[in-house]
Each structure stands twice: as C-alpha cells, then as structure tokens.
Amino acid sequence: MPDNPSGSGRLVDDAIELTVASTDIVFEGKVWNIRREAFELDGHRITREFTDHPGAVAVLALDEHDRVLLIKQYRHPVRLREWELPAGLLDIAGEPPLLAAQRELAEEVDKVAADWNLLADFMTSPGGSNEVLRVYLARGITDTAEVFDRIAEEAGIEVRWVPLDEVVDAVLARDVQNSILVIAALVAAAGRARDWTTLGDANAPMTRHPLERAAR
C-alpha cells in the first residue's frame, strides 16, 4: 500500500470483509482455544492460527482524591505478582460487558460504583489473538454489602489505592508492565487533562469484538 505522507484524513482502523474458506478449533483449552483459519486477502490464500478469546473487561476505579484502586495478583505465565486493575473474562453467555465489569469489581475487591463510563477499548495482541478488552472508568465507589470468597490466584489479592499520577509515574518508569494497567492509566491521565471529554457511553457496544460482529 502507498504511503500517505500528507497525513490527511481521520486516523481510524478499517474493518475488512473477506472470505473465510475454513475455520477450525485445533486446540481446546481450559480458558481459551486456538483457532486455525484460511482466508482470501488481496488475491492470496493465507492460513493463520490465533487465540480464540471470549474478550474481557477491566475497571479503573477512581475515588474523590484521584486515587486508582489497584490489585496485586499472581500471573503464572510471567511468574510475577503484578499490579493490575480488577478485570475478568466475558465468559458468561449473553452477559453485557458493563454488567460483567460491575460483577468483577464486586467479586475481586468488594466494591460497587455509582457512575460508569467507557474509558478505552483495545485489542491486546491483534497479530495472534482476537481478544478485545474494554476498560471502564468507575466513580462514586462504596463497599459491597457482602465480602466475596476468592479462590486460586485471587485468594492472595492485595488491594491498594494509589494516586493516578503515581501510577502514571510507575508506567513511565517501566516499574509496572501489565498492558491493561499501562493503557488505562495513560488514557485516564489524558482524559482527565481534557476534563473527561473523551469518555464514552458505558453501554456502547463492543463493535470490534468477534462475538459482537457475528451478532450483527
């Protein structure tokens, strides 16, 4: 494709409709699967394998002092207890993303929020996964009426309120590297600098997600 040195026009990803000749699950895992697809692109037959992911949501909970609610949790593939945001998979059939985020906030940190906005949508690794992740900004934080039991990696969760500016400093210093936290913290800082005019409707559809596209 030719370069566009003038940089004119809106910067936006292009959705592509193409012919998928075959699609098969070649590995079925406990959490997600590996899918192999053959497709036609610009006159070429291409085969790719990728993680077939249900999608996920995360919550940047912000209090009245501009502090972010962080959790520290063990992640086995990287052998780290890392700082991250409350988050979870969209693995309940038919559950709206906002409801999933509200459930995760309650189950992981025993919190509810009065105000919800769309903070960011992003694709975690589009070269090897169809995962789309949505981050919500939650404000008006209070405790839940009950404390949830936690198992497996979640049993040892550490919870801390950290000023947003300190989170951004840790990101820029490369002291924290969880992709969701990195993206959400920088987007939140940029959004705050613009008086939160960048926020979206919490009920907006996740149009990039494969399940959402298939339903249309």
Coordinates of N, CA and C in Angstrom, one line a residue:
M1 N 0.8 -1.2 0.0 CA 0.0 0.0 0.0 C 0.9 1.2 0.0
P2 N 0.5 2.3 -0.8 CA 1.3 3.5 -0.8 C 1.3 4.3 0.5
D3 N 2.3 5.0 0.8 CA 2.4 5.9 2.0 C 1.5 7.1 1.8
N4 N 1.1 7.7 2.9 CA 0.3 8.9 2.8 C 1.0 10.0 3.6
P5 N 2.1 10.6 2.9 CA 2.9 11.5 3.6 C 2.2 12.7 4.1
S6 N 1.1 13.1 3.5 CA 0.4 14.3 3.9 C -0.2 14.1 5.3
G7 N -0.5 12.9 5.7 CA -1.2 12.6 7.0 C -2.6 13.1 7.0
S8 N -3.2 13.3 5.9 CA -4.6 13.8 5.9 C -5.6 12.8 6.2
G9 N -6.8 13.2 6.6 CA -7.8 12.3 6.9 C -7.8 11.8 8.4
R10 N -8.9 11.3 8.8 CA -9.1 10.8 10.2 C -8.3 9.5 10.4
L11 N -7.6 9.4 11.5 CA -6.9 8.2 11.8 C -7.8 7.2 12.4
V12 N -8.1 6.1 11.7 CA -9.1 5.1 12.1 C -8.8 3.8 11.5
D13 N -9.0 2.7 12.2 CA -8.8 1.4 11.7 C -9.9 1.1 10.7
D14 N -9.6 0.3 9.7 CA -10.6 -0.1 8.7 C -11.0 -1.5 8.9
A15 N -12.3 -1.7 9.0 CA -12.9 -3.1 9.1 C -12.9 -3.7 7.7
I16 N -12.5 -5.0 7.6 CA -12.4 -5.6 6.3 C -13.3 -6.8 6.3
E17 N -14.1 -6.9 5.2 CA -14.9 -8.1 5.0 C -14.2 -9.0 3.9
L18 N -14.0 -10.2 4.3 CA -13.2 -11.1 3.4 C -13.8 -12.5 3.5
T19 N -13.4 -13.4 2.6 CA -13.9 -14.7 2.5 C -13.1 -15.6 3.4
V20 N -13.7 -16.3 4.4 CA -13.0 -17.2 5.2 C -13.3 -18.6 4.7
A21 N -12.3 -19.3 4.1 CA -12.5 -20.6 3.4 C -12.7 -21.7 4.4
S22 N -12.1 -21.6 5.6 CA -12.2 -22.7 6.6 C -11.9 -22.1 8.0
T23 N -12.5 -22.6 9.0 CA -12.2 -22.2 10.4 C -12.4 -23.4 11.3
D24 N -11.4 -23.7 12.1 CA -11.4 -24.9 12.9 C -10.8 -24.7 14.2
I25 N -11.3 -25.3 15.3 CA -10.6 -25.3 16.6 C -9.6 -26.4 16.6
V26 N -8.3 -26.0 16.7 CA -7.2 -27.0 16.6 C -6.7 -27.4 18.0
F27 N -7.0 -26.6 19.0 CA -6.7 -26.9 20.4 C -7.8 -26.3 21.3
E28 N -8.4 -27.1 22.2 CA -9.4 -26.6 23.1 C -8.8 -26.5 24.5
G29 N -8.7 -25.3 25.0 CA -8.1 -25.2 26.3 C -9.1 -24.9 27.5
K30 N -8.5 -24.8 28.7 CA -9.4 -24.6 29.8 C -10.0 -23.2 29.8
V31 N -9.3 -22.2 29.4 CA -9.8 -20.9 29.4 C -10.1 -20.4 28.0
W32 N -9.2 -20.6 27.0 CA -9.5 -20.2 25.6 C -8.9 -21.3 24.6
N33 N -9.3 -21.1 23.4 CA -8.9 -22.1 22.4 C -7.9 -21.5 21.3
I34 N -7.4 -22.4 20.5 CA -6.6 -22.0 19.4 C -7.3 -22.3 18.1
R35 N -7.6 -21.3 17.3 CA -8.3 -21.5 16.0 C -7.4 -21.3 14.8
R36 N -7.7 -22.2 13.8 CA -6.9 -22.0 12.5 C -7.9 -21.6 11.5
E37 N -7.6 -20.6 10.7 CA -8.5 -20.1 9.6 C -7.7 -19.9 8.4
A38 N -8.3 -20.3 7.3 CA -7.8 -20.0 5.9 C -8.7 -18.9 5.3
F39 N -8.1 -17.9 4.7 CA -8.9 -16.8 4.1 C -8.2 -16.2 2.9
E40 N -9.0 -15.5 2.2 CA -8.5 -14.8 0.9 C -8.3 -13.4 1.2
L41 N -7.1 -12.9 0.9 CA -6.8 -11.5 1.1 C -6.0 -11.0 -0.1
D42 N -6.5 -10.0 -0.8 CA -5.8 -9.4 -2.0 C -5.3 -10.5 -2.9
G43 N -6.2 -11.5 -3.2 CA -5.8 -12.5 -4.2 C -5.0 -13.6 -3.7
H44 N -4.7 -13.6 -2.4 CA -3.8 -14.6 -1.8 C -4.6 -15.5 -0.8
R45 N -4.3 -16.8 -0.8 CA -4.8 -17.7 0.3 C -3.8 -17.7 1.4
I46 N -4.3 -17.4 2.6 CA -3.5 -17.3 3.8 C -4.1 -18.1 4.9
T47 N -3.2 -18.8 5.7 CA -3.7 -19.6 6.8 C -3.0 -19.0 8.1
R48 N -3.8 -18.8 9.1 CA -3.3 -18.2 10.4 C -3.9 -19.0 11.5
E49 N -3.1 -19.1 12.6 CA -3.7 -19.7 13.9 C -3.6 -18.6 14.9
F50 N -4.6 -18.5 15.8 CA -4.7 -17.5 16.8 C -5.5 -17.9 18.0
T51 N -5.3 -17.2 19.1 CA -6.1 -17.4 20.3 C -7.5 -17.0 20.1
D52 N -8.4 -17.9 20.2 CA -9.9 -17.5 20.1 C -10.4 -17.2 21.5
H53 N -10.5 -15.9 21.7 CA -10.7 -15.3 23.1 C -12.1 -14.8 23.3
P54 N -12.7 -15.0 24.5 CA -14.0 -14.5 24.7 C -14.1 -13.0 24.9
G55 N -13.0 -12.3 25.0 CA -13.0 -10.9 25.4 C -12.9 -10.7 26.9
A56 N -12.7 -9.5 27.3 CA -12.6 -9.2 28.7 C -12.9 -7.8 29.0
V57 N -13.1 -7.5 30.3 CA -13.4 -6.1 30.8 C -12.5 -5.8 32.0
A58 N -12.2 -4.6 32.2 CA -11.4 -4.1 33.3 C -12.0 -2.8 33.9
V59 N -11.7 -2.5 35.1 CA -12.3 -1.4 35.8 C -11.2 -0.5 36.4
L60 N -11.1 0.8 35.9 CA -10.3 1.7 36.6 C -11.2 2.5 37.6
A61 N -11.2 2.1 38.8 CA -12.0 2.7 39.8 C -11.2 3.9 40.4
L62 N -11.8 5.1 40.4 CA -11.2 6.3 40.8 C -12.0 7.0 41.9
D63 N -11.3 7.3 43.0 CA -12.0 7.9 44.1 C -12.0 9.4 44.1
E64 N -12.5 10.1 45.1 CA -12.6 11.6 45.0 C -11.3 12.2 45.2
H65 N -10.2 11.5 45.6 CA -8.9 12.0 45.7 C -8.0 11.7 44.5
D66 N -8.6 11.3 43.4 CA -7.9 10.9 42.2 C -6.9 9.7 42.5
R67 N -7.4 8.8 43.3 CA -6.6 7.5 43.5 C -7.3 6.4 42.8
V68 N -6.4 5.5 42.3 CA -6.9 4.3 41.5 C -6.8 3.1 42.4
L69 N -7.8 2.3 42.3 CA -7.9 1.0 43.0 C -7.1 0.0 42.3
L70 N -6.0 -0.5 42.8 CA -5.1 -1.5 42.2 C -5.2 -2.8 43.0
I71 N -4.9 -3.9 42.3 CA -4.8 -5.1 42.9 C -3.4 -5.7 42.5
K72 N -2.8 -6.5 43.4 CA -1.6 -7.3 43.1 C -2.0 -8.7 43.1
Q73 N -1.7 -9.4 41.9 CA -2.2 -10.8 41.7 C -1.1 -11.6 41.0
Y74 N -1.0 -12.9 41.4 CA 0.0 -13.7 40.7 C -0.5 -14.1 39.4
R75 N 0.5 -14.0 38.4 CA 0.2 -14.4 37.0 C 1.2 -15.5 36.6
H76 N 0.8 -16.7 36.4 CA 1.8 -17.8 36.3 C 2.6 -17.7 35.0
P77 N 2.1 -17.4 33.8 CA 2.9 -17.3 32.6 C 4.2 -16.5 32.7
V78 N 4.1 -15.4 33.5 CA 5.2 -14.4 33.7 C 5.9 -14.6 35.0
R79 N 5.3 -15.5 35.9 CA 5.9 -15.7 37.2 C 6.0 -14.4 38.1
L80 N 5.0 -13.6 38.0 CA 5.0 -12.4 38.8 C 3.8 -12.2 39.6
R81 N 3.9 -11.5 40.7 CA 2.8 -10.9 41.4 C 2.8 -9.4 40.9
E82 N 1.9 -9.1 40.0 CA 1.9 -7.8 39.3 C 0.7 -7.0 39.7
W83 N 1.0 -5.7 39.6 CA -0.1 -4.7 39.8 C -1.0 -4.6 38.6
E84 N -2.3 -4.6 38.8 CA -3.2 -4.5 37.7 C -4.5 -4.0 38.2
L85 N -5.5 -3.9 37.3 CA -6.8 -3.4 37.6 C -7.8 -4.6 37.8
P86 N -8.8 -4.5 38.6 CA -9.8 -5.5 38.6 C -10.3 -5.8 37.2
A87 N -10.4 -7.1 36.8 CA -10.7 -7.4 35.4 C -11.2 -8.9 35.4
G88 N -11.8 -9.2 34.2 CA -12.3 -10.6 34.1 C -12.8 -10.9 32.7
L89 N -12.9 -12.1 32.4 CA -13.4 -12.6 31.0 C -14.8 -12.3 30.8
L90 N -15.2 -12.1 29.5 CA -16.6 -12.1 29.1 C -17.0 -13.6 28.8
D91 N -17.0 -14.4 29.8 CA -17.3 -15.8 29.6 C -18.6 -16.3 30.1
I92 N -19.5 -15.4 30.3 CA -20.9 -15.8 30.7 C -21.8 -15.4 29.5
A93 N -22.4 -16.4 28.8 CA -23.1 -16.1 27.6 C -24.2 -15.1 27.8
G94 N -24.2 -14.1 26.9 CA -25.3 -13.1 26.9 C -25.1 -12.0 28.0
E95 N -24.0 -12.0 28.8 CA -23.8 -11.0 29.8 C -23.3 -9.7 29.2
P96 N -24.0 -8.6 29.4 CA -23.4 -7.3 28.8 C -22.1 -7.0 29.4
P97 N -21.2 -6.4 28.7 CA -19.9 -6.0 29.2 C -19.9 -5.2 30.5
L98 N -20.9 -4.2 30.5 CA -21.0 -3.4 31.7 C -21.3 -4.2 33.0
L99 N -22.3 -5.1 32.8 CA -22.6 -5.9 33.9 C -21.5 -6.8 34.4
A100 N -20.7 -7.3 33.4 CA -19.5 -8.1 33.7 C -18.5 -7.3 34.5
A101 N -18.3 -6.1 34.1 CA -17.4 -5.2 34.8 C -17.8 -4.9 36.2
Q102 N -19.1 -4.7 36.4 CA -19.7 -4.4 37.7 C -19.5 -5.7 38.6
R103 N -19.7 -6.8 38.0 CA -19.6 -8.1 38.7 C -18.1 -8.3 39.2
E104 N -17.2 -8.0 38.3 CA -15.8 -8.2 38.6 C -15.3 -7.3 39.7
L105 N -15.8 -6.0 39.7 CA -15.4 -5.1 40.7 C -15.9 -5.6 42.1
A106 N -17.1 -6.1 42.1 CA -17.6 -6.6 43.4 C -16.9 -7.9 43.8
E107 N -16.7 -8.8 42.9 CA -16.1 -10.1 43.3 C -14.6 -10.0 43.6
E108 N -13.9 -9.1 43.0 CA -12.4 -9.0 43.2 C -12.1 -8.1 44.4
V109 N -12.8 -7.0 44.6 CA -12.4 -6.0 45.6 C -13.5 -5.6 46.5
D110 N -14.7 -6.2 46.4 CA -15.9 -5.9 47.3 C -16.3 -4.4 47.2
K111 N -16.4 -3.9 45.9 CA -16.7 -2.5 45.7 C -17.9 -2.4 44.7
V112 N -18.7 -1.4 44.8 CA -19.6 -1.0 43.8 C -19.4 0.5 43.4
A113 N -19.9 0.9 42.3 CA -19.7 2.2 41.8 C -21.0 2.8 41.3
A114 N -21.2 4.1 41.6 CA -22.4 4.8 41.2 C -22.4 5.3 39.8
D115 N -21.2 5.6 39.3 CA -21.0 6.2 37.9 C -20.1 5.4 37.1
W116 N -20.5 5.1 35.9 CA -19.7 4.3 35.0 C -19.6 5.0 33.6
N117 N -18.4 5.0 33.0 CA -18.1 5.5 31.7 C -17.2 4.6 31.0
L118 N -17.3 4.6 29.6 CA -16.3 3.9 28.8 C -15.0 4.7 28.8
L119 N -13.9 4.1 29.2 CA -12.6 4.7 29.2 C -11.8 4.3 27.9
A120 N -11.7 3.0 27.6 CA -10.9 2.6 26.5 C -11.3 1.3 26.0
D121 N -11.2 1.1 24.7 CA -11.3 -0.2 24.0 C -10.0 -0.5 23.3
F122 N -9.5 -1.7 23.4 CA -8.2 -2.0 22.7 C -8.1 -3.5 22.4
M123 N -7.3 -3.8 21.4 CA -7.0 -5.2 21.0 C -5.7 -5.6 21.6
T124 N -5.6 -6.6 22.4 CA -4.4 -6.9 23.2 C -3.2 -7.3 22.4
S125 N -3.5 -8.2 21.4 CA -2.4 -8.7 20.5 C -3.0 -9.1 19.2
P126 N -3.4 -8.2 18.3 CA -4.1 -8.5 17.1 C -3.4 -9.4 16.1
G127 N -2.1 -9.6 16.2 CA -1.4 -10.5 15.3 C -1.6 -11.9 15.7
G128 N -2.0 -12.2 17.0 CA -2.1 -13.6 17.4 C -3.3 -13.9 18.3
S129 N -4.2 -12.9 18.4 CA -5.4 -13.1 19.3 C -6.5 -12.2 18.8
N130 N -7.8 -12.7 18.9 CA -8.9 -11.8 18.6 C -9.5 -11.2 19.8
E131 N -8.7 -11.2 20.9 CA -9.2 -10.6 22.1 C -9.4 -9.0 22.0
V132 N -10.6 -8.6 22.4 CA -10.9 -7.2 22.6 C -11.2 -6.9 24.0
L133 N -10.6 -5.9 24.6 CA -10.7 -5.6 26.0 C -11.3 -4.2 26.2
R134 N -12.3 -4.1 27.1 CA -12.9 -2.8 27.4 C -12.5 -2.4 28.8
V135 N -12.1 -1.1 29.0 CA -11.8 -0.6 30.3 C -12.9 0.5 30.6
Y136 N -13.5 0.3 31.8 CA -14.5 1.3 32.3 C -13.8 2.2 33.3
L137 N -14.2 3.4 33.4 CA -13.9 4.3 34.5 C -15.1 4.3 35.4
A138 N -14.8 3.9 36.7 CA -15.9 3.8 37.7 C -15.6 4.8 38.8
R139 N -16.6 5.6 39.2 CA -16.5 6.6 40.2 C -17.7 6.5 41.2
G140 N -17.6 7.2 42.3 CA -18.6 7.0 43.3 C -18.5 5.6 44.0
I141 N -17.3 5.3 44.5 CA -17.0 3.9 44.9 C -17.5 3.7 46.4
T142 N -18.2 2.7 46.7 CA -18.5 2.3 48.0 C -18.3 0.8 48.2
D143 N -18.4 0.3 49.4 CA -18.3 -1.1 49.7 C -19.5 -1.9 49.4
T144 N -19.3 -3.2 49.0 CA -20.5 -4.0 48.8 C -21.1 -4.4 50.2
A145 N -22.3 -5.0 50.1 CA -23.0 -5.4 51.3 C -22.4 -6.7 51.9
E146 N -21.7 -7.5 51.0 CA -21.1 -8.7 51.4 C -19.7 -8.8 50.9
V147 N -18.9 -9.6 51.6 CA -17.5 -9.9 51.2 C -17.5 -11.2 50.4
F148 N -16.9 -11.2 49.2 CA -16.9 -12.4 48.4 C -15.7 -13.3 48.7
D149 N -16.0 -14.6 48.6 CA -14.9 -15.6 48.8 C -14.1 -15.6 47.5
R150 N -12.8 -15.8 47.6 CA -11.9 -15.8 46.5 C -11.0 -17.1 46.5
I151 N -10.8 -17.7 45.3 CA -10.1 -18.9 45.2 C -8.9 -18.8 44.2
A152 N -8.1 -19.8 44.1 CA -7.0 -19.8 43.2 C -6.1 -18.6 43.3
E153 N -5.7 -18.0 42.1 CA -4.9 -16.8 42.2 C -5.5 -15.6 42.9
E154 N -6.8 -15.6 42.9 CA -7.5 -14.4 43.5 C -7.5 -14.5 45.0
A155 N -7.2 -15.6 45.6 CA -7.2 -15.8 47.1 C -6.2 -14.9 47.8
G156 N -5.1 -14.6 47.1 CA -4.0 -13.8 47.7 C -3.9 -12.4 47.2
I157 N -5.0 -11.9 46.6 CA -5.1 -10.5 46.1 C -4.7 -9.5 47.2
E158 N -3.8 -8.5 46.8 CA -3.5 -7.4 47.6 C -4.2 -6.2 47.0
V159 N -4.8 -5.3 47.8 CA -5.6 -4.2 47.3 C -4.9 -2.9 47.8
R160 N -4.8 -1.9 46.9 CA -4.2 -0.6 47.3 C -4.8 0.5 46.5
W161 N -5.0 1.6 47.2 CA -5.4 2.9 46.5 C -4.2 3.7 46.2
V162 N -3.9 4.0 44.9 CA -2.7 4.7 44.5 C -3.1 6.0 43.7
P163 N -2.5 7.1 44.0 CA -2.8 8.3 43.2 C -2.5 8.0 41.7
L164 N -3.4 8.5 40.9 CA -3.3 8.3 39.4 C -1.9 8.8 38.9
D165 N -1.5 9.9 39.4 CA -0.2 10.4 39.0 C 1.0 9.5 39.3
E166 N 0.9 8.8 40.5 CA 1.9 7.8 40.9 C 1.8 6.6 40.0
V167 N 0.6 6.2 39.6 CA 0.5 5.1 38.7 C 1.2 5.4 37.3
V168 N 0.9 6.6 36.8 CA 1.5 7.0 35.5 C 3.0 7.1 35.7
D169 N 3.5 7.6 36.8 CA 5.0 7.6 37.0 C 5.6 6.2 37.0
A170 N 4.9 5.2 37.6 CA 5.3 3.8 37.6 C 5.3 3.3 36.2
V171 N 4.3 3.6 35.4 CA 4.2 3.2 34.0 C 5.4 3.7 33.2
L172 N 5.7 5.0 33.3 CA 6.7 5.7 32.5 C 8.1 5.2 33.0
A173 N 8.2 4.8 34.2 CA 9.5 4.2 34.7 C 9.7 2.8 34.4
R174 N 8.6 2.2 33.8 CA 8.6 0.8 33.4 C 8.7 -0.2 34.6
D175 N 8.2 0.3 35.8 CA 8.1 -0.5 37.0 C 6.9 -1.4 37.0
V176 N 5.8 -1.0 36.3 CA 4.7 -1.8 36.1 C 4.5 -2.0 34.6
Q177 N 4.1 -3.2 34.2 CA 4.1 -3.5 32.8 C 2.9 -4.3 32.4
N178 N 1.9 -4.4 33.2 CA 0.6 -5.0 32.8 C 0.0 -4.2 31.8
S179 N -0.3 -4.7 30.6 CA -0.8 -3.9 29.5 C -2.1 -3.2 29.8
I180 N -3.0 -3.8 30.5 CA -4.3 -3.2 30.8 C -4.0 -2.0 31.6
L181 N -3.2 -2.1 32.7 CA -2.9 -1.0 33.6 C -2.2 0.1 32.9
V182 N -1.2 -0.3 32.0 CA -0.5 0.8 31.3 C -1.4 1.6 30.4
I183 N -2.2 0.9 29.6 CA -3.1 1.7 28.7 C -4.1 2.5 29.5
A184 N -4.7 1.9 30.4 CA -5.8 2.5 31.2 C -5.3 3.7 31.9
A185 N -4.1 3.6 32.6 CA -3.6 4.8 33.3 C -3.3 5.9 32.4
L186 N -2.6 5.6 31.3 CA -2.3 6.7 30.4 C -3.5 7.4 29.7
V187 N -4.5 6.5 29.4 CA -5.7 7.1 28.8 C -6.5 7.9 29.9
A188 N -6.5 7.4 31.1 CA -7.2 8.2 32.2 C -6.5 9.5 32.4
A189 N -5.2 9.5 32.4 CA -4.4 10.8 32.6 C -4.7 11.8 31.5
A190 N -4.7 11.3 30.3 CA -5.0 12.1 29.1 C -6.5 12.6 29.2
G191 N -7.4 11.7 29.5 CA -8.8 12.1 29.6 C -9.0 13.2 30.7
R192 N -8.4 13.0 31.9 CA -8.5 14.0 32.9 C -8.0 15.3 32.5
A193 N -6.9 15.3 31.7 CA -6.3 16.6 31.3 C -7.2 17.3 30.3
R194 N -8.2 16.6 29.7 CA -9.2 17.1 28.8 C -10.6 17.2 29.5
D195 N -10.6 17.3 30.8 CA -11.8 17.4 31.6 C -12.8 16.3 31.3
W196 N -12.2 15.1 31.0 CA -13.0 13.9 30.8 C -14.0 14.0 29.6
T197 N -13.6 14.8 28.7 CA -14.5 14.9 27.5 C -14.3 13.7 26.6
T198 N -13.3 12.9 26.8 CA -13.0 11.8 26.0 C -13.8 10.5 26.4
L199 N -14.6 10.6 27.5 CA -15.3 9.4 28.0 C -16.4 9.0 27.1
G200 N -16.7 7.7 27.0 CA -17.8 7.2 26.2 C -19.0 6.7 27.0
D201 N -20.0 6.3 26.3 CA -21.2 5.7 26.9 C -20.9 4.3 27.4
A202 N -21.1 4.0 28.7 CA -20.8 2.7 29.3 C -21.6 1.6 28.6
N203 N -22.7 1.9 28.0 CA -23.5 0.8 27.4 C -23.2 0.7 25.9
A204 N -22.2 1.4 25.4 CA -21.9 1.3 23.9 C -21.5 -0.1 23.6
P205 N -21.9 -0.6 22.4 CA -21.5 -2.0 22.0 C -20.0 -2.1 21.7
M206 N -19.4 -3.3 22.0 CA -18.0 -3.5 21.7 C -17.9 -4.0 20.2
T207 N -18.0 -3.0 19.3 CA -18.1 -3.3 17.9 C -16.9 -4.1 17.3
R208 N -15.7 -4.0 17.9 CA -14.6 -4.7 17.4 C -14.5 -6.2 17.8
H209 N -15.4 -6.6 18.8 CA -15.3 -7.9 19.3 C -15.9 -8.9 18.3
P210 N -15.3 -10.1 18.1 CA -15.8 -11.1 17.1 C -17.2 -11.5 17.4
L211 N -17.6 -11.7 18.7 CA -19.0 -12.1 19.0 C -20.0 -11.0 18.7
E212 N -19.6 -9.7 18.9 CA -20.4 -8.6 18.6 C -20.6 -8.5 17.1
R213 N -19.5 -8.7 16.3 CA -19.6 -8.6 14.9 C -20.5 -9.7 14.3
A214 N -20.4 -10.9 14.9 CA -21.2 -12.1 14.4 C -22.6 -11.9 14.7
A215 N -23.0 -11.1 15.7 CA -24.4 -10.9 16.1 C -25.0 -9.9 15.2
R216 N -24.2 -9.1 14.5 CA -24.8 -8.0 13.6 C -25.3 -8.6 12.3

